[in-house]
Coordinates of C-alpha atoms and ligand atoms in Angstrom, one line a residue:
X271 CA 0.0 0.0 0.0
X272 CA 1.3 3.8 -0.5
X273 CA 0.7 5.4 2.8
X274 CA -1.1 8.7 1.7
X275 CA -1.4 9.3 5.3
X276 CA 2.4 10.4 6.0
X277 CA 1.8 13.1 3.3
X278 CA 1.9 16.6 5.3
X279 CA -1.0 19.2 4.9
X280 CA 2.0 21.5 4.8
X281 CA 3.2 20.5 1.0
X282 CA 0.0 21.8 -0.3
X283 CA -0.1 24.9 2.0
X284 CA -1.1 28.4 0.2
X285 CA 2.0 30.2 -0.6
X286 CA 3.5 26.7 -2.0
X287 CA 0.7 27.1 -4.3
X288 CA 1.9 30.7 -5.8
X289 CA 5.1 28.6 -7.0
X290 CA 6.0 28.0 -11.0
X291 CA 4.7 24.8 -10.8
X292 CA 1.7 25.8 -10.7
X293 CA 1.2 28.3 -13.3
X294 CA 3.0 26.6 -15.9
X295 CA 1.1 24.8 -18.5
X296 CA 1.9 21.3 -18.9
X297 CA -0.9 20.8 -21.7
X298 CA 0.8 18.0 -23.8
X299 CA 4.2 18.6 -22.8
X300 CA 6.3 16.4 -21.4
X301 CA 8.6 17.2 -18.3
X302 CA 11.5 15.2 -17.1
X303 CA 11.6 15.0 -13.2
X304 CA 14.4 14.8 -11.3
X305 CA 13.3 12.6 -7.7
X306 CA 14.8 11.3 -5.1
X307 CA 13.8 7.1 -5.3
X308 CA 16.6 6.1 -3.6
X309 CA 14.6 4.0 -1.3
X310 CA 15.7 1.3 1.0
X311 CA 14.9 -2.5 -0.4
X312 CA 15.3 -5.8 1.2
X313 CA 16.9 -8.9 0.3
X314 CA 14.5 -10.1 -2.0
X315 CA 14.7 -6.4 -3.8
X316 CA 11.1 -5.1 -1.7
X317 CA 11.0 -1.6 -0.6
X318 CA 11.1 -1.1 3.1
X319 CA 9.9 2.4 3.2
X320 CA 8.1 4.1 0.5
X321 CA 8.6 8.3 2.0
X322 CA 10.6 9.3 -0.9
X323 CA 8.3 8.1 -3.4
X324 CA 5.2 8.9 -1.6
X325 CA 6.4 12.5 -1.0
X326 CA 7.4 13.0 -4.9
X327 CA 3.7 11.8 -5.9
X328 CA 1.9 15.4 -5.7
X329 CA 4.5 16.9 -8.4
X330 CA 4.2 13.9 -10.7
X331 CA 0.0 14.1 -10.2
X332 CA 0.3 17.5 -10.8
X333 CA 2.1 16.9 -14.6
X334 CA -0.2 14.6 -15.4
X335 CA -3.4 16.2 -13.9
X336 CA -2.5 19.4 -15.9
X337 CA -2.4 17.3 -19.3
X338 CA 1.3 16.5 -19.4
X339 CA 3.1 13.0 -19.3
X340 CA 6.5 12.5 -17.0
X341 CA 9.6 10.7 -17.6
X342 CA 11.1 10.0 -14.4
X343 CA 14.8 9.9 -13.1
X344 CA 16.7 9.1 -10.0
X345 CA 19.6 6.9 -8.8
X346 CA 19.2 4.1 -6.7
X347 CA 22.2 3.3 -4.6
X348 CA 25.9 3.3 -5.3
X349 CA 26.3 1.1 -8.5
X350 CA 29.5 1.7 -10.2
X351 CA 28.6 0.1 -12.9
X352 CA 25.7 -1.6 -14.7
X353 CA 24.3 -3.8 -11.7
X354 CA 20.6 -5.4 -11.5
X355 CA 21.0 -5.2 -7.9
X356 CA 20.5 -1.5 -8.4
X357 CA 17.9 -1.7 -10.8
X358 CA 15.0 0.6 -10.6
X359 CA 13.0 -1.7 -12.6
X360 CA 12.4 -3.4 -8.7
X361 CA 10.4 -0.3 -7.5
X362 CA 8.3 0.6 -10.9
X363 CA 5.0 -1.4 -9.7
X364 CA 5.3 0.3 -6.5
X365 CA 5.4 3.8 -8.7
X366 CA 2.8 2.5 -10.9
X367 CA 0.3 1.9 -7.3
X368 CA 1.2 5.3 -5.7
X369 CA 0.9 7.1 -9.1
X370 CA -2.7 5.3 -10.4
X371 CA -1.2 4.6 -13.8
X372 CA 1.0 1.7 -15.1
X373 CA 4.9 3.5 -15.3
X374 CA 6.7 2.0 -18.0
X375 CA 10.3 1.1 -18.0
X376 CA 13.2 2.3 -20.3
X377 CA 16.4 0.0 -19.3
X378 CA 18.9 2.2 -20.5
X379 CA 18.4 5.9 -19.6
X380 CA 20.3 7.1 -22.8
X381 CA 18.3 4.3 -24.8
X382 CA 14.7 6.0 -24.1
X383 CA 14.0 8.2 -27.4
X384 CA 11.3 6.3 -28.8
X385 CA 9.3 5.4 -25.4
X386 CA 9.9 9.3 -24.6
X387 CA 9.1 10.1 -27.7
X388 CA 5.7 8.0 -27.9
X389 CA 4.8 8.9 -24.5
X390 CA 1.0 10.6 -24.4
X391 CA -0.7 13.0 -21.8
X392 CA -1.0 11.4 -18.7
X393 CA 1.6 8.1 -19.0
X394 CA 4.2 8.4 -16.9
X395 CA 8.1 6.1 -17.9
X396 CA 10.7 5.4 -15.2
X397 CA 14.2 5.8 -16.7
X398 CA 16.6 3.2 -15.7
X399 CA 19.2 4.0 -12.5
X400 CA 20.7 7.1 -13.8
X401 CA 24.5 6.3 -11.5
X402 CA 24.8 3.1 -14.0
X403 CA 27.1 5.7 -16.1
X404 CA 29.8 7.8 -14.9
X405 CA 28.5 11.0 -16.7
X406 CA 25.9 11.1 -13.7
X407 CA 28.2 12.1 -11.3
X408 CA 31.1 13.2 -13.7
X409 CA 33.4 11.2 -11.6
X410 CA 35.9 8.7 -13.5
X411 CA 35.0 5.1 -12.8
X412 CA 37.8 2.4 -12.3
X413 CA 40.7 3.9 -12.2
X414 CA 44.1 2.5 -10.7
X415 CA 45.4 2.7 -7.8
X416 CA 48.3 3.7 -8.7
X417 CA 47.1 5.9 -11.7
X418 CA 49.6 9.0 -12.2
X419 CA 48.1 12.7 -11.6
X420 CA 48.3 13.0 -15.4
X421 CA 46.0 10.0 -15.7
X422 CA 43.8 11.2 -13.7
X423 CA 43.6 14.3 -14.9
X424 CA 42.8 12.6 -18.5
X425 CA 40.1 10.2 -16.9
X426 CA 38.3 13.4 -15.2
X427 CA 38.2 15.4 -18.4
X428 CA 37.3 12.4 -20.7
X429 CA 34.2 12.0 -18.3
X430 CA 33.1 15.7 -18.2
X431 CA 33.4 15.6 -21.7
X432 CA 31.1 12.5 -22.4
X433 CA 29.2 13.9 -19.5
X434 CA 27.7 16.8 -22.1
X435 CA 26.2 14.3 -24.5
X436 CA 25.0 12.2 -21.2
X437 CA 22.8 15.6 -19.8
X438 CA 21.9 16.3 -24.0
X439 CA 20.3 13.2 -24.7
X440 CA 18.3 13.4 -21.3
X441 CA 17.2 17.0 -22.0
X442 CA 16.2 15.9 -25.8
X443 CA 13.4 13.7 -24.0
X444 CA 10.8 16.8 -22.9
X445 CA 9.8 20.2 -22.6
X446 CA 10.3 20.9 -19.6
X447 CA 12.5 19.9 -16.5
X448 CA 11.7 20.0 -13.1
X449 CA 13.9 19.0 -9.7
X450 CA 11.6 17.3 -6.7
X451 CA 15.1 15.5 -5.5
X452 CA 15.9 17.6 -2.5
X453 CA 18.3 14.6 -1.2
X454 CA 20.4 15.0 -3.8
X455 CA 20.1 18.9 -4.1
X456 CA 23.3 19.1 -2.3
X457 CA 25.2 17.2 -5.5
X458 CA 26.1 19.1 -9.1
X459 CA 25.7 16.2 -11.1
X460 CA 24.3 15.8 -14.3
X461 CA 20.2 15.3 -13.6
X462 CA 20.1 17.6 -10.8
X463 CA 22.4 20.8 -11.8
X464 CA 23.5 20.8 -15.5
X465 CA 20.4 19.3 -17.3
X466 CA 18.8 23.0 -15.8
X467 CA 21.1 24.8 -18.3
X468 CA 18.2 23.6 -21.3
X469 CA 15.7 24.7 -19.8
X470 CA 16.2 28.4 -19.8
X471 CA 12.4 29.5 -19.3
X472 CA 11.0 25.4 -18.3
X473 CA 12.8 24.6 -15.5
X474 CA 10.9 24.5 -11.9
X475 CA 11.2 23.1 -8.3
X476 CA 8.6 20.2 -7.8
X477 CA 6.5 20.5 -4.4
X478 CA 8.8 18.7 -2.7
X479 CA 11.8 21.1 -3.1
X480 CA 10.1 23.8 -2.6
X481 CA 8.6 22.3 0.8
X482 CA 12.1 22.2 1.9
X483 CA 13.6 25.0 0.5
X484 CA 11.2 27.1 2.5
X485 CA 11.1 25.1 5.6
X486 CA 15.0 25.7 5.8
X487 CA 14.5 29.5 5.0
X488 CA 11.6 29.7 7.5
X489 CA 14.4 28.2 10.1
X490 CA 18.1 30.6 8.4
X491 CA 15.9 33.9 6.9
X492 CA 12.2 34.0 8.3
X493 CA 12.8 32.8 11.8
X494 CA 10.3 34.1 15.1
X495 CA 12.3 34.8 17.6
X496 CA 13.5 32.7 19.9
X497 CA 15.2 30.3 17.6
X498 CA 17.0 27.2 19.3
X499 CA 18.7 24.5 17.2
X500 CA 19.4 21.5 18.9
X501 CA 22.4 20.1 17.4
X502 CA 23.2 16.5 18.3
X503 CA 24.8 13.3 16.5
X504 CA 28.2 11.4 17.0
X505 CA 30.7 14.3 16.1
X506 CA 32.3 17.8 15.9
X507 CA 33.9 17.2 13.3
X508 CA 31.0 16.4 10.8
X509 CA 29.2 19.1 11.8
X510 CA 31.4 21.6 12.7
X511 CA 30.4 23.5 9.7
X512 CA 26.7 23.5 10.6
X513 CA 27.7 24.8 14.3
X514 CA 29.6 26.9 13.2
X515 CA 27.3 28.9 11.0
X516 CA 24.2 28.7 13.5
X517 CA 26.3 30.1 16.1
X518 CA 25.9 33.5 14.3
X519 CA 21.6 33.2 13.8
X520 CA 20.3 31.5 16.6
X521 CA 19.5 32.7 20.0
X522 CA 19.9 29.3 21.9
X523 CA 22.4 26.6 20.6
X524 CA 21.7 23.0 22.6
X525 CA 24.8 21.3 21.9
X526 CA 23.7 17.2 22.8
X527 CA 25.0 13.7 21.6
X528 CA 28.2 12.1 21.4
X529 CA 29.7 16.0 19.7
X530 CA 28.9 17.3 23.5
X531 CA 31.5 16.0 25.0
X532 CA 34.2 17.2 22.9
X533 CA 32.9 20.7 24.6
X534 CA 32.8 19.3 28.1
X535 CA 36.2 18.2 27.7
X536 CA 36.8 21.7 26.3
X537 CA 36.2 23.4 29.7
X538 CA 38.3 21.2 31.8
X539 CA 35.3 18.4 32.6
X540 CA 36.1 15.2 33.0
X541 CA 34.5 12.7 30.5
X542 CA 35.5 8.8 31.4
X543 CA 35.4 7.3 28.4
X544 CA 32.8 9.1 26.6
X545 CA 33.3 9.7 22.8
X546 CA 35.5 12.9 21.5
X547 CA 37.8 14.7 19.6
X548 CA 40.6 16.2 21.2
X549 CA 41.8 17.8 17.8
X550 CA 38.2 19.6 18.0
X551 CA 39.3 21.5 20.7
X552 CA 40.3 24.6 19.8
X553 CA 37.3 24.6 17.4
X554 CA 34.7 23.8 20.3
X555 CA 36.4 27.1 22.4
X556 CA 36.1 29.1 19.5
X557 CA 32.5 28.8 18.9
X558 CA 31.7 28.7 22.6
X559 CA 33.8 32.0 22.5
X560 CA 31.3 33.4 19.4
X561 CA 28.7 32.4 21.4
X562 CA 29.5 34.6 24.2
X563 CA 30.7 37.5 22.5
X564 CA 27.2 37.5 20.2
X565 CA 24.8 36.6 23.4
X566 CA 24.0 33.8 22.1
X567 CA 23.0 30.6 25.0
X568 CA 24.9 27.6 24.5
X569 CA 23.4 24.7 26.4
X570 CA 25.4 21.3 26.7
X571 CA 24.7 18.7 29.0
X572 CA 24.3 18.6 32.1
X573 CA 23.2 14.9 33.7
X574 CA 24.6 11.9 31.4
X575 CA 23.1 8.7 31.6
X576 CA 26.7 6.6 31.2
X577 CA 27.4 2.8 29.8
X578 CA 30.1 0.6 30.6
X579 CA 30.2 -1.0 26.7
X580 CA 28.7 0.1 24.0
X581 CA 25.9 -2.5 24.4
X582 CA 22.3 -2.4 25.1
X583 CA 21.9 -4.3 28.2
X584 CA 25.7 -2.4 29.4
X585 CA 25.0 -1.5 32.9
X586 CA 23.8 2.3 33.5
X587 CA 24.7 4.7 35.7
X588 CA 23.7 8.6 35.8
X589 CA 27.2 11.4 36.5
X590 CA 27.4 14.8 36.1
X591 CA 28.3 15.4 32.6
X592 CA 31.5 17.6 34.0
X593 CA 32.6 14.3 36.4
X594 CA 31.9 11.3 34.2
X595 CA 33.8 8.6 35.9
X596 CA 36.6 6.4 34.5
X597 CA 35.4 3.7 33.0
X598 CA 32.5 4.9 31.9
X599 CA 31.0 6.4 29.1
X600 CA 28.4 8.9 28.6
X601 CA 25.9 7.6 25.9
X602 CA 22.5 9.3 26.6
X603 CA 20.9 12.9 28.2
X604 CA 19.9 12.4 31.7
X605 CA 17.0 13.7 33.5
X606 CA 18.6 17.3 34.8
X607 CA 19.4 17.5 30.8
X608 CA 16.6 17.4 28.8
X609 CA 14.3 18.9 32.0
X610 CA 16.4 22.1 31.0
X611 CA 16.5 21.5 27.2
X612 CA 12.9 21.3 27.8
X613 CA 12.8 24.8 29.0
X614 CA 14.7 26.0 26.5
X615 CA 12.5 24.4 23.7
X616 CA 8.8 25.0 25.1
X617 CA 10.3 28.9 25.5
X618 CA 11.0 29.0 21.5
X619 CA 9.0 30.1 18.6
X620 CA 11.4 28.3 16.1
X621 CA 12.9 25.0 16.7
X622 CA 15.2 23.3 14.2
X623 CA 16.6 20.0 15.7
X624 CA 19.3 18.1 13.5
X625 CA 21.1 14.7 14.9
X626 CA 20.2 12.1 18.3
X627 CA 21.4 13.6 21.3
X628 CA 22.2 9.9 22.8
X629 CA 23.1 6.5 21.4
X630 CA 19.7 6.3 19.5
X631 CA 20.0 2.7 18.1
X632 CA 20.4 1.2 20.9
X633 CA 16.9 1.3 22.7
X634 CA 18.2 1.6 26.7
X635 CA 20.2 5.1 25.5
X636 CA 17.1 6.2 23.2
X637 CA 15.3 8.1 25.9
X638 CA 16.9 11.1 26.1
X639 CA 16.1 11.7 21.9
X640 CA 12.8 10.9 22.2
X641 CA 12.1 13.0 24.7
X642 CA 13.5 15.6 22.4
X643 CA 10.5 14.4 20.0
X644 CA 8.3 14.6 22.0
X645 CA 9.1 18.0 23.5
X646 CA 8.9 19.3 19.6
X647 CA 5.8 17.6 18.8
X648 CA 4.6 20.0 22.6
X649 CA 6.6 23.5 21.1
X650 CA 4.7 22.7 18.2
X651 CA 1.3 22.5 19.3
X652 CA 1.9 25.9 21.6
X653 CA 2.5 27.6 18.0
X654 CA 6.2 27.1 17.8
X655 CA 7.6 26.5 13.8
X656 CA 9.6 23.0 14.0
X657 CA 11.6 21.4 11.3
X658 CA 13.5 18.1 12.2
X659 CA 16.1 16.4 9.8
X660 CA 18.9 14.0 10.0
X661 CA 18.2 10.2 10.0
X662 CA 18.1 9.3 13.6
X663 CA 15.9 12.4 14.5
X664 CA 13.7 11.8 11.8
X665 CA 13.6 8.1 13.2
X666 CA 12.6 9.4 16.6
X667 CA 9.8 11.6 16.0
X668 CA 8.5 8.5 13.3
X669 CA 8.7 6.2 16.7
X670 CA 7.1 8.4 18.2
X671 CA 4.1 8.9 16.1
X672 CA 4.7 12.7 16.0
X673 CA 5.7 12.9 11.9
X674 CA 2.1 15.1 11.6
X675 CA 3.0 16.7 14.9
X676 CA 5.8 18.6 14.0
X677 CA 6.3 21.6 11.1
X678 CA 8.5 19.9 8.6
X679 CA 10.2 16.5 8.6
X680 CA 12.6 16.9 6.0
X681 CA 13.8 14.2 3.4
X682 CA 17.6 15.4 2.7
X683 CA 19.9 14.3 5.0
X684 CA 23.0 15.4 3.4
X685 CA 21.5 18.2 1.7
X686 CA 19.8 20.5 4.6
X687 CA 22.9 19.9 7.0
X688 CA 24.6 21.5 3.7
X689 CA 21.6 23.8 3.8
X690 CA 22.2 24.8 7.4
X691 CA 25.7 25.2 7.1
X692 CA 24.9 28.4 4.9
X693 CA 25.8 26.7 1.5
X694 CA 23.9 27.1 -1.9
X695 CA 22.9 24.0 -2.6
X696 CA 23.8 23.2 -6.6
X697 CA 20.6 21.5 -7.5
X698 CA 18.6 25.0 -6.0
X699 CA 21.2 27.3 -7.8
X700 CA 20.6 25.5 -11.0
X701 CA 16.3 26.3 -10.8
X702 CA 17.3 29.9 -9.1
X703 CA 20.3 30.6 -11.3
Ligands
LIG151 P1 25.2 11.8 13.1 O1 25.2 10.9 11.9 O2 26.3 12.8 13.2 O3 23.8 12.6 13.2 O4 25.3 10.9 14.3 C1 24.4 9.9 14.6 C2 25.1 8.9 15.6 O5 25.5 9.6 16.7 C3 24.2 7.8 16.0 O6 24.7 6.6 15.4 C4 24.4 7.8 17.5 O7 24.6 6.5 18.0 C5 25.7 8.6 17.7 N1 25.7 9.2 19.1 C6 24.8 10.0 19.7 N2 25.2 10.2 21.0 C7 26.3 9.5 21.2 C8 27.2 9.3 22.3 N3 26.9 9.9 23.5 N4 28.2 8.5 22.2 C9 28.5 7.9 21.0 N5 27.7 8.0 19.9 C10 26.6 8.8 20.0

């Protein structure tokens, strides 16, 4: 079954509606839509969660609705070359439920002229996994090893060269092009940057995108004041970019997870065995240091619940998060923590919360980040604007059964922590631009 019912009123809210999409006329054309159908499958190829085709169905309704017929793109995985396991071709009766009309198949996406060609209003045709050719990404594909810089140099030319005709033939398919991939938004390859380029006056955000895009700007550009992010996940370093940037917008920085205890260390606590980076330091100072000197509150822990292995069933035991014990290893908020965070959170107008701010996978340290969930799912219903991203987050308030209870649950890992760290994300430049 497609479950319609994790579809958010907010994709179809008013001012989405003023969009391009919606005022361009798709009588008889035919667009080519860039989406995100990189979906999880099982062992025997069945797709474990639908959301990224489910959340792509209002823009492809839409084309057809208005008179149009789609041809559909994505990548599925990491295949570096031709490889059935990565096949789309395993997902196309699931598009063909959630989209009410039989998607047909073209096995070679630079092979599709005449199905393209022959396609009438309202059929819809699923182009093979576009990553099965190098020109996708425009990275060269099996070099060696030990290939000289010269060689390389050769390979990555030879591949943005053939990577032209790759983005040509795909544009020769329709009349217009439109981008609903926001997980890969954060990439310039060829379907979700360059193809933009012939489209001059065609070229659109699906519903999607433009969900996200203005979830992200109602968080960086339009925010009510207070704004709080809550910044959690394993470490500094892959998000030092995103901390770094919020530190100069926000009002209230909660700092949680493994990454807090890099900062902990920073002021002279002492952390047992608890994850960090000591090369982080200095990086941790300065942006407590920005923080100060632009009044902005930095909360970090404040009660860890501690493990003695990274296990489950590890026996627990609840420190100060300044006077972790040795031995032991802080792996989850404790009470004192997230009764403050709490305060923090129901006092905001704007919430954005990226990353778990315990050992989320394993159920006994999960606490702590669905409480976080479910404190969002409360800031929300007071009136507070909440968008929630990252995998384990988005996990958390899904557990939880809060996906409608919150703002915005975004699809784009990758791409909104890029978002967030103040970047232009290629695949928006290329619609914008
Ligand atoms: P990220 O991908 O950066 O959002 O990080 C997610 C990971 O952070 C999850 O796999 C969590 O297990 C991990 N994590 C969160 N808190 C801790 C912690 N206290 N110690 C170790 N790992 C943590």
């Amino acid at each position: 079954m497609c479950n319609f019912a994790d579809l958010k009123d907010n994709i179809y809210t008013n001012d989405i509606m003023q969009q391009f999409i919606d005022k361009y006329d798709f009588t008889g054309k035919k667009a080519i839509v860039r989406v995100d159908f990189n979906v999880p499958l099982n062992e025997n190829f069945e797709i474990t969660d639908d959301t990224r085709i489910v959340r792509a169905m209002p823009t492809l309704k839409k084309v057809l609705a208005g008179g149009g017929s789609v041809i559909i793109m994505s990548h599925l995985g990491r295949p570096k070359k031709v490889d059935p396991k990565f096949s789309l071709k395993h997902i196309v009766n699931h598009v063909s439920e959630c989209l009410g009309v039989p998607v047909q198949f073209a096995e070679d996406c630079q092979k599709a002229d005449e199905q393209a060609a022959a396609l009438k209003p309202g059929e819809a045709l699923l182009l093979e996994n576009l990553r099965y050719y190098a020109e996708e990404e425009g990275k060269p594909r099996g070099l060696a090893e030990d290939a000289s810089d010269e060689e390389k140099k050769a390979a990555k030319a030879a591949v943005k060269a053939s990577q032209k005709e790759f983005v040509k033939k795909l544009a020769s398919y329709a009349d217009c092009y439109i981008n609903d991939a926001f997980g890969t938004a954060h990439r310039a390859h060829a379907s979700t940057a360059l193809i933009a380029d012939y489209f001059p006056n065609d070229k659109m955000f699906g519903y999607l995108m433009e969900g996200e895009i203005k979830a992200i700007d109602n968080v960086l550009k339009n925010a009510q004041r207070p704004l709080t992010a809550i910044i959690g996940g394993s470490k500094v370093s892959s998000k030092l970019a995103v901390l770094k940037n919020l530190v100069g917008k926000v009002d209230n920085l909660i700092i949680g997870g493994g990454m807090g205890y890099t900062f902990i260390k920073a002021q002279g606590g002492k952390i047992g065995l608890s994850l960090h980076e000591d090369e982080l330091i200095p990086d941790a100072l300065e942006i407590l240091a920005t923080a100060k000197e632009k009044g902005v509150n930095v909360y970090l822990s404040i009660q860890t619940v501690a493990g003695q292995a990274f296990e489950n069933d590890t026996p627990q035991r609840i420190f100060d998060t300044n006077n972790i014990a040795e031995g032991w290893e802080g792996m989850d908020a404790a009470p004192k923590t997230l009764e403050a965070w709490k305060k923090v959170i129901l006092s905001s107008k704007t919430i954005l919360w990226n990353g778990p701010v315990g050992v989320f996978e394993l159920p006994n340290f999960a606490k702590g980040t669905l409480q976080i969930a479910e404190d969002l799912a409360e800031a929300t219903k007071n009136g507070a604007y909440t968008l929630v991203g990252g995998g384990d987050s988005v996990a958390a308030v899904t557990q939880m059964g809060y996906a409608d209870k919150v703002s915005y649950v975004s699809t784009g890992g990758g791409a909104m922590l890029e978002a967030i760290e103040g970047k232009e994300l290629p695949g928006v430049a290329a619609i914008r631009g």
